[in-house]
mmCIF file of C-alpha atoms in Angstrom:
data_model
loop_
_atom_site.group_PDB
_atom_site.id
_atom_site.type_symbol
_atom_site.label_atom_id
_atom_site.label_comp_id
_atom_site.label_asym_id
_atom_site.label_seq_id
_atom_site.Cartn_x
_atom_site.Cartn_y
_atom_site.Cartn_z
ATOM 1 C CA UNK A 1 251.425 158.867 -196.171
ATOM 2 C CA UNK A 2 251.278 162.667 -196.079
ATOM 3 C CA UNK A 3 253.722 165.198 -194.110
ATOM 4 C CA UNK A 4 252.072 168.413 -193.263
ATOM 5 C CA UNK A 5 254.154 170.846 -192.377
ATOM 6 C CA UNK A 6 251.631 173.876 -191.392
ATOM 7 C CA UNK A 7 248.008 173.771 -191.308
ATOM 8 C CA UNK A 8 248.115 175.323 -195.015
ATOM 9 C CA UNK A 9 250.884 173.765 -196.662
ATOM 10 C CA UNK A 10 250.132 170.943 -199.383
ATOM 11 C CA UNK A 11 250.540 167.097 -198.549
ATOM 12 C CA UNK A 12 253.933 165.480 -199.996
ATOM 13 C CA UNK A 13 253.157 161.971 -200.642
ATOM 14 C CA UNK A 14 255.829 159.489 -199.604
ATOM 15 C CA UNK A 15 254.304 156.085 -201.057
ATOM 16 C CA UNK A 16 257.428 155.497 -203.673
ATOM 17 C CA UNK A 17 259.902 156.365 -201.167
ATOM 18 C CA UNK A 18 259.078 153.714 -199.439
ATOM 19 C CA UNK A 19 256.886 150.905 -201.382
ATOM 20 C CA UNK A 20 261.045 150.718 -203.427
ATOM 21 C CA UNK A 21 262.675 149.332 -200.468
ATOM 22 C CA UNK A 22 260.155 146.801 -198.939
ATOM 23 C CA UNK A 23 260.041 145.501 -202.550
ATOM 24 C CA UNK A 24 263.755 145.150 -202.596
ATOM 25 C CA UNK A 25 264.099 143.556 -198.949
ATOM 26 C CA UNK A 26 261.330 141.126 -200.585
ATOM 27 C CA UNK A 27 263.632 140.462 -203.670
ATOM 28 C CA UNK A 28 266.777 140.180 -201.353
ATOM 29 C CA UNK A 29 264.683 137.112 -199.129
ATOM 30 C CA UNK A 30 262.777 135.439 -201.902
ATOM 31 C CA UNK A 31 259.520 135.989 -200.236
ATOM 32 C CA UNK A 32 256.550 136.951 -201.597
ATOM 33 C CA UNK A 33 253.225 138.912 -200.159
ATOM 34 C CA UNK A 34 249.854 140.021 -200.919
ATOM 35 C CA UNK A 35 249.630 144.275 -201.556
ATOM 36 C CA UNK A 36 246.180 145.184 -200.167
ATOM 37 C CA UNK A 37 245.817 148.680 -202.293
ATOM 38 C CA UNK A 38 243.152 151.167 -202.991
ATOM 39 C CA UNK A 39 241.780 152.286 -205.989
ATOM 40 C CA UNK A 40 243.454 155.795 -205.247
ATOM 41 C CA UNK A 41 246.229 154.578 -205.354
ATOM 42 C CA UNK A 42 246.303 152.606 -208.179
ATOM 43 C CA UNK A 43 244.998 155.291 -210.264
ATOM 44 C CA UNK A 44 247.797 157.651 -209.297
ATOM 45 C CA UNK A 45 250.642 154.856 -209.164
ATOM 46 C CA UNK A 46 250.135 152.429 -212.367
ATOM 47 C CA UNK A 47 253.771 151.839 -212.742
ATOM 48 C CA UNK A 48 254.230 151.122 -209.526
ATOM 49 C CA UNK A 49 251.427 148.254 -209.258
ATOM 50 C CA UNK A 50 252.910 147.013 -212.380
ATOM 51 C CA UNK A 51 255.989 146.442 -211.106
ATOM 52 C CA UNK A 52 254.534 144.715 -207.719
ATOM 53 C CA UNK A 53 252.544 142.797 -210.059
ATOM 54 C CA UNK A 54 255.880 141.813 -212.146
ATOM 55 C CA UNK A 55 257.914 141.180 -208.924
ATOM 56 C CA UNK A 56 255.266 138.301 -208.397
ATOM 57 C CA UNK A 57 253.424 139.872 -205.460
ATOM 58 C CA UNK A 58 249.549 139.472 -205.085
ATOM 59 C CA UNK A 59 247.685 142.263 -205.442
ATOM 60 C CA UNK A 60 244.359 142.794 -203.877
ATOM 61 C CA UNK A 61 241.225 145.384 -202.918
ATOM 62 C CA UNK A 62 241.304 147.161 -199.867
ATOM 63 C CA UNK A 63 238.335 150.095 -201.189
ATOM 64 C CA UNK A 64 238.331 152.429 -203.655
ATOM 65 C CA UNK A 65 238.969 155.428 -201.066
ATOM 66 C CA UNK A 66 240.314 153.930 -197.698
ATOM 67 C CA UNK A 67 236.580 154.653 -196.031
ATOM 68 C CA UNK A 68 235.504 152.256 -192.915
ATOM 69 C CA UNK A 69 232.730 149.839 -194.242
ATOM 70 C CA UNK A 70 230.151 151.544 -191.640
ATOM 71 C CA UNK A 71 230.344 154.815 -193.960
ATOM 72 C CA UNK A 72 229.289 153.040 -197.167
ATOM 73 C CA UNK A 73 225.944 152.247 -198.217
ATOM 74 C CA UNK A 74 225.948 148.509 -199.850
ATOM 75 C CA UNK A 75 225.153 149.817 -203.132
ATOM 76 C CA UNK A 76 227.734 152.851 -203.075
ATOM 77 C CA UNK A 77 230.466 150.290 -202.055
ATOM 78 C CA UNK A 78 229.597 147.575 -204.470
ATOM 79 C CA UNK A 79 230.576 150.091 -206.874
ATOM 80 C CA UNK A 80 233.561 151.255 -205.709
ATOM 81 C CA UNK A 81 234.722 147.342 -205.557
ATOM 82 C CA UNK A 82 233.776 146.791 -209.014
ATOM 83 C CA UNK A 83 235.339 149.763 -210.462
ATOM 84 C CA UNK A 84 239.021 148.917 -208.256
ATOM 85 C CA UNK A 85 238.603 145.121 -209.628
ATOM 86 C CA UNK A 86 238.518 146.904 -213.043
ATOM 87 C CA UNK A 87 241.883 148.979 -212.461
ATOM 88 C CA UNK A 88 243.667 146.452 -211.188
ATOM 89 C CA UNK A 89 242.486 144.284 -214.058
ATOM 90 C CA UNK A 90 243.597 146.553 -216.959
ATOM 91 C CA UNK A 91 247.043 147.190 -214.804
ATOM 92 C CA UNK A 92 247.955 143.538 -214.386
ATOM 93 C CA UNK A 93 245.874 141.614 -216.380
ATOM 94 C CA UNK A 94 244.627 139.692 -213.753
ATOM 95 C CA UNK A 95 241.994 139.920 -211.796
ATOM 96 C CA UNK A 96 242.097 140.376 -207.937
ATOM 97 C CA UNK A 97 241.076 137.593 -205.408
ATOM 98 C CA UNK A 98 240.878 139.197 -202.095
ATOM 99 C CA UNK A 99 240.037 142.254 -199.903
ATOM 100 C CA UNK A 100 240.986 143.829 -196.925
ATOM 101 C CA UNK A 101 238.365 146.006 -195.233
ATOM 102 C CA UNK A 102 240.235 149.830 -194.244
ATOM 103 C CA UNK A 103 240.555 149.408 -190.564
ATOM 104 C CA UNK A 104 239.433 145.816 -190.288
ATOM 105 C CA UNK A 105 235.891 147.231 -190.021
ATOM 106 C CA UNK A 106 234.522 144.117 -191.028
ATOM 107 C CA UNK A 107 231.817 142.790 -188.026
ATOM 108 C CA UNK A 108 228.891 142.063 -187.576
ATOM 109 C CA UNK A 109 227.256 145.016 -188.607
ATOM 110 C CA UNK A 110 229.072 145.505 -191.756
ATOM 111 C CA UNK A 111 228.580 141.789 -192.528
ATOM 112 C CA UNK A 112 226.763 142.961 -195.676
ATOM 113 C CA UNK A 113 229.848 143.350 -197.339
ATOM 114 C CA UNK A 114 230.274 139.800 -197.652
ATOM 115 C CA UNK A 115 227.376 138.864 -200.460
ATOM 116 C CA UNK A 116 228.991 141.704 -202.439
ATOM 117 C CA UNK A 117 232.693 140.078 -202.153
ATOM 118 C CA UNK A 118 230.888 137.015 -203.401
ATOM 119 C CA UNK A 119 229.075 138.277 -206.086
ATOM 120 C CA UNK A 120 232.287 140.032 -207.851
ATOM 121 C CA UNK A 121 233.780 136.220 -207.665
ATOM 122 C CA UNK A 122 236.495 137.562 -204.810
ATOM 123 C CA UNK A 123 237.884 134.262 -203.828
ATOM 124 C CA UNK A 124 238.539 135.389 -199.940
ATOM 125 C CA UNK A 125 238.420 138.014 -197.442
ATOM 126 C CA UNK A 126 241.330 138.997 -195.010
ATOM 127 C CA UNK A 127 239.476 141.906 -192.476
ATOM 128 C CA UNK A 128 238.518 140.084 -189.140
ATOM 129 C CA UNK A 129 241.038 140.604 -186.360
ATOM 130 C CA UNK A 130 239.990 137.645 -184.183
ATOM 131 C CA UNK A 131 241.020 139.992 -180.823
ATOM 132 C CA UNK A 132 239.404 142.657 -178.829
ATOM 133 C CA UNK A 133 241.129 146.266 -179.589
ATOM 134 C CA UNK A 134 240.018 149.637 -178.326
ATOM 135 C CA UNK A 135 239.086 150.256 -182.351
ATOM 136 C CA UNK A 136 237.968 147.208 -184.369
ATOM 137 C CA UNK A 137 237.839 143.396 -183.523
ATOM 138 C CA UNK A 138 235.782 139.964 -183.834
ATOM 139 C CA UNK A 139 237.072 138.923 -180.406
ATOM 140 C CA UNK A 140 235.208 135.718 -180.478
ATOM 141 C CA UNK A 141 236.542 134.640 -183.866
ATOM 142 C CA UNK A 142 237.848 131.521 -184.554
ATOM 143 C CA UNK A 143 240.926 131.358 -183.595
ATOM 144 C CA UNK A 144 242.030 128.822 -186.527
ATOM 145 C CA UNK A 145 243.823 130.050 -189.198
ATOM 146 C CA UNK A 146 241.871 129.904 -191.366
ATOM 147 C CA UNK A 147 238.230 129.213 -192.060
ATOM 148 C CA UNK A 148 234.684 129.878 -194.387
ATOM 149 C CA UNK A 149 233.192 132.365 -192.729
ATOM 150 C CA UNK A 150 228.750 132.900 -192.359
ATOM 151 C CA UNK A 151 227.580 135.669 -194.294
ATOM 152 C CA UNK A 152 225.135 135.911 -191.071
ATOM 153 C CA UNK A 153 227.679 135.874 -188.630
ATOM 154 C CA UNK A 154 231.266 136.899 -188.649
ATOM 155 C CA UNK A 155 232.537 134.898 -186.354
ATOM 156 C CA UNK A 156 230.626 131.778 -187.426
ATOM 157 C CA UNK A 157 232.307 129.366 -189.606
ATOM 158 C CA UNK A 158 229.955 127.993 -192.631
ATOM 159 C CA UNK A 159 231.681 125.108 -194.570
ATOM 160 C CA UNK A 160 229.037 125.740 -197.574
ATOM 161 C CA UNK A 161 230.165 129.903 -197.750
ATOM 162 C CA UNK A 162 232.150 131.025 -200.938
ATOM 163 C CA UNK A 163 234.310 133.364 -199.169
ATOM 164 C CA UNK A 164 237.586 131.897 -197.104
ATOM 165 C CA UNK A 165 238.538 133.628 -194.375
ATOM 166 C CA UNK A 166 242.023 134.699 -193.762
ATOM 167 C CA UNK A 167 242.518 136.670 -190.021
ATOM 168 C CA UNK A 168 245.335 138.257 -188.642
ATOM 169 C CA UNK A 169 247.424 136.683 -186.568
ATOM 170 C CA UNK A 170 246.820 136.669 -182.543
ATOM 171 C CA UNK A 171 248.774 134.968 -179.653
ATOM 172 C CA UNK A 172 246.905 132.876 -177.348
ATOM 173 C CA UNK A 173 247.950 133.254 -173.869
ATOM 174 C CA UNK A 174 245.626 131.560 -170.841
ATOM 175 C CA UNK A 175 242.766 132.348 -173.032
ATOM 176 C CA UNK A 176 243.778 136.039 -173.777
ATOM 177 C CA UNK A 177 244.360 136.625 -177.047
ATOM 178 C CA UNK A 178 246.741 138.749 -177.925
ATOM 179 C CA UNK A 179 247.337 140.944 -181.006
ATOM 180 C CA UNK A 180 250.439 139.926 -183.215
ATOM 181 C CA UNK A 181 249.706 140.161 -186.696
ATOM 182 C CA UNK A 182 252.063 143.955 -187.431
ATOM 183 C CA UNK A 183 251.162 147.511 -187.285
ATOM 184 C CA UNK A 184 251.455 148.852 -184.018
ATOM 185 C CA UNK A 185 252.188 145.840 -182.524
ATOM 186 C CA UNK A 186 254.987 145.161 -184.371
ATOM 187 C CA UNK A 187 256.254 148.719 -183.775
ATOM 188 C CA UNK A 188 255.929 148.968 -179.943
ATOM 189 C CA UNK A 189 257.300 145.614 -178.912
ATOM 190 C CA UNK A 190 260.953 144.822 -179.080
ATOM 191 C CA UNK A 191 262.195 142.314 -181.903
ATOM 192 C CA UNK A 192 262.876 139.705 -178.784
ATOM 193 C CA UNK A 193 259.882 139.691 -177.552
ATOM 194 C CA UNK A 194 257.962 140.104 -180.894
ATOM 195 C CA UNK A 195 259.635 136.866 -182.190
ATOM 196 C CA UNK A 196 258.584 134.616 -179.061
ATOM 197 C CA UNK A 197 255.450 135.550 -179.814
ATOM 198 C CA UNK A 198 255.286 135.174 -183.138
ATOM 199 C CA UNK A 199 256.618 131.899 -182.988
ATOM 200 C CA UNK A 200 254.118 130.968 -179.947
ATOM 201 C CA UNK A 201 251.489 132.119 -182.961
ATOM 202 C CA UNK A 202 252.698 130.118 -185.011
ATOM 203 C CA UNK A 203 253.139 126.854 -183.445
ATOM 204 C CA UNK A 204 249.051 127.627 -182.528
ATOM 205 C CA UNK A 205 247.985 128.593 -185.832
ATOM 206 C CA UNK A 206 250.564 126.694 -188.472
ATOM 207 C CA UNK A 207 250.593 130.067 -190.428
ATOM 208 C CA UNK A 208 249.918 133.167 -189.285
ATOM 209 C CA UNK A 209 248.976 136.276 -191.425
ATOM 210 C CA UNK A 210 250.783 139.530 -190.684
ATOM 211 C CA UNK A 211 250.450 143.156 -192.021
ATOM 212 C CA UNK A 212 252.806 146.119 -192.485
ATOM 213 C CA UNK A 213 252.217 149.967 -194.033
ATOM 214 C CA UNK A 214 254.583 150.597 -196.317
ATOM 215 C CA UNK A 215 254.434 154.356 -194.690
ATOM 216 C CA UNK A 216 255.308 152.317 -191.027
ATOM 217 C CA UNK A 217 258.448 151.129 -192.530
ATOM 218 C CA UNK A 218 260.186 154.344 -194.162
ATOM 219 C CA UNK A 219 262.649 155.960 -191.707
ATOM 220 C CA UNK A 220 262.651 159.331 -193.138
ATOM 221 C CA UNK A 221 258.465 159.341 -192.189
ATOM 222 C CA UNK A 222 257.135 162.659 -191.257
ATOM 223 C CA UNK A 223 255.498 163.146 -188.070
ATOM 224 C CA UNK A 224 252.914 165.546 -188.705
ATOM 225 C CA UNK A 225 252.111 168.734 -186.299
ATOM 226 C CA UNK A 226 248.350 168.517 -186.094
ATOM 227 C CA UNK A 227 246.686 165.667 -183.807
ATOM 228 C CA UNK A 228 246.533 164.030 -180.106
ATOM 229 C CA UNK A 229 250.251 163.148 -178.722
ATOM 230 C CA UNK A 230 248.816 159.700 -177.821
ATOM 231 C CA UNK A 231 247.837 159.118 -181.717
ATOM 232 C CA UNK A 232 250.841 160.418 -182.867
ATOM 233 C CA UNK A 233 252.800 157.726 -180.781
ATOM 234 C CA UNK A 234 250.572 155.236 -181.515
ATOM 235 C CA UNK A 235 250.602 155.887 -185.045
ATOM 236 C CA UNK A 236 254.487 156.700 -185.146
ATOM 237 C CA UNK A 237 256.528 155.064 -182.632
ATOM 238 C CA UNK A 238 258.968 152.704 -183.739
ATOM 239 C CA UNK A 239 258.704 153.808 -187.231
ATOM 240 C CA UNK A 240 262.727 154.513 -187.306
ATOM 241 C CA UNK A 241 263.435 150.883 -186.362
ATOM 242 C CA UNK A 242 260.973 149.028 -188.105
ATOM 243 C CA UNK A 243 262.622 148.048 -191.403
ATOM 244 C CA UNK A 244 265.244 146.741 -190.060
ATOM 245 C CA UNK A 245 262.822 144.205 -187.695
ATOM 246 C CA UNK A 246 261.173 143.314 -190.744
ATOM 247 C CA UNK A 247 264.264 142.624 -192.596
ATOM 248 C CA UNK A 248 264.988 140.322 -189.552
ATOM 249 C CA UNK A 249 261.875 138.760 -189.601
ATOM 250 C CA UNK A 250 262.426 137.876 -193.913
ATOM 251 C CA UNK A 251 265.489 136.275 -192.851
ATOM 252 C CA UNK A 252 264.527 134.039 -190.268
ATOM 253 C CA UNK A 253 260.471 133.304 -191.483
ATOM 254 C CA UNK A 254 259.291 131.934 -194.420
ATOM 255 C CA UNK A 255 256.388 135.165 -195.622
ATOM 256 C CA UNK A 256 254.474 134.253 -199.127
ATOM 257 C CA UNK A 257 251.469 135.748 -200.466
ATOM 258 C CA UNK A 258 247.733 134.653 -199.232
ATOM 259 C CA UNK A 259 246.577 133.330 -202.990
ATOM 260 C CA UNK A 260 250.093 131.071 -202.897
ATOM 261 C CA UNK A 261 249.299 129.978 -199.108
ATOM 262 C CA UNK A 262 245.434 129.241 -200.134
ATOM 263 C CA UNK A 263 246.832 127.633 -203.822
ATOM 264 C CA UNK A 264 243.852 129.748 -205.698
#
């Protein structure tokens, strides 16, 4: 997360300020969940992935430098993956199961990721968003929680693939899905409404997999000067109230990491 507060000053980076508390609110519930990180970051933060690590939280790939899948070539990302398995490695001493494409840019185009996962032993991926959005989406997904997915096709299940599929959580409604799983859906609907759904989800699904920015959480976030008024709203709305639905959501739900829910 970066504040910029003219077109020349430098970026203030906000990551401690509020990774602290959402590890604390986790602490305060008992809960658990899995840290999808980039190398970046772990390179800059050690401590700090040592003491998610030490908390008992998962902690997986999601890229070396936060780039979409489509800007990669498979060669120039199989090296960034091997080189974040690496970090995280010498951090924790253990070595990451999963990844998290930036932007859920995992389709059908970009299925060439998914040999690559494989061949650095990654136990599962957790980047298809089974739902039609203006910006990413598998909308013809399975719908089941979980499932192996076809290195040919996305959306295919294949019970012989080495790679588990983990989506993000959608609402069915008279055939519409509807996206659930955090983010800015978490932020624009109100808590009442967010929780019938989520428990509509979850009667569907049995467990549902939801994700949160640590940088959607802080109340003291920046909103930065430069950019669209719709992406800033998008991007920012709801951010002042957000902790406190999460911490609602921890005491009501039972949230645990994806390598405790899969048992690898």
């Amino acid at each position: 997360m970066k504040e910029y507060l003219s077109a020349s000053s430098p970026p203030k980076d906000y990551l401690e300020e509020s990774v602290f508390p959402l590890l604390d609110c986790l602490y305060k519930h008992k809960a658990k969940a899995t840290f999808f990180i980039t190398g970046k970051v772990v390179e800059k933060y050690p401590e700090l992935i040592k003491r998610i690590h030490q908390e008992g939280h998962e902690i997986s790939c999601h890229g070396f430098s936060h780039r979409n899948l489509n800007t990669f070539s498979p060669s120039e990302l199989d090296k960034e993956i091997e080189k974040l398995i690496e970090l995280i490695e010498n951090i924790t001493g253990r070595k990451p199961k999963g990844f998290r494409a930036p932007s859920f840019s995992l389709n059908n185009q970009t299925r060439w990721v998914l040999p690559i996962l494989s061949k650095h032993e990654l136990k599962y991926d957790s980047s298809v968003f089974p739902a039609r959005t203006p910006f990413y989406g598998v909308a013809n997904a399975p719908k089941d929680y979980i499932y192996r997915i076809s290195f040919k096709d996305v959306s295919k299940i294949d019970p012989g693939s080495p790679l588990i599929e983990v989506p993000l959580a959608v609402y069915s409604f008279l055939g519409i899905r509807i996206p659930i799983a955090g983010g800015v859906y978490f932020r624009l609907l109100p808590l009442w409404l967010y929780k019938i759904l989520l428990k509509g989800a979850i009667s569907q699904q049995g467990t549902v997999n939801l994700y949160f920015h640590p940088h959607e959480l802080y109340q003291e976030t920046p909103i930065p000067r430069q950019g669209s008024w719709l992406r800033k709203k998008i991007k920012y709305f709801g951010v002042k109230d957000s902790f406190k639905k999460l911490d609602n959501l921890l005491s009501i739900f039972n949230f645990d990491s994806i390598e405790n829910i899969l048992k690898i």
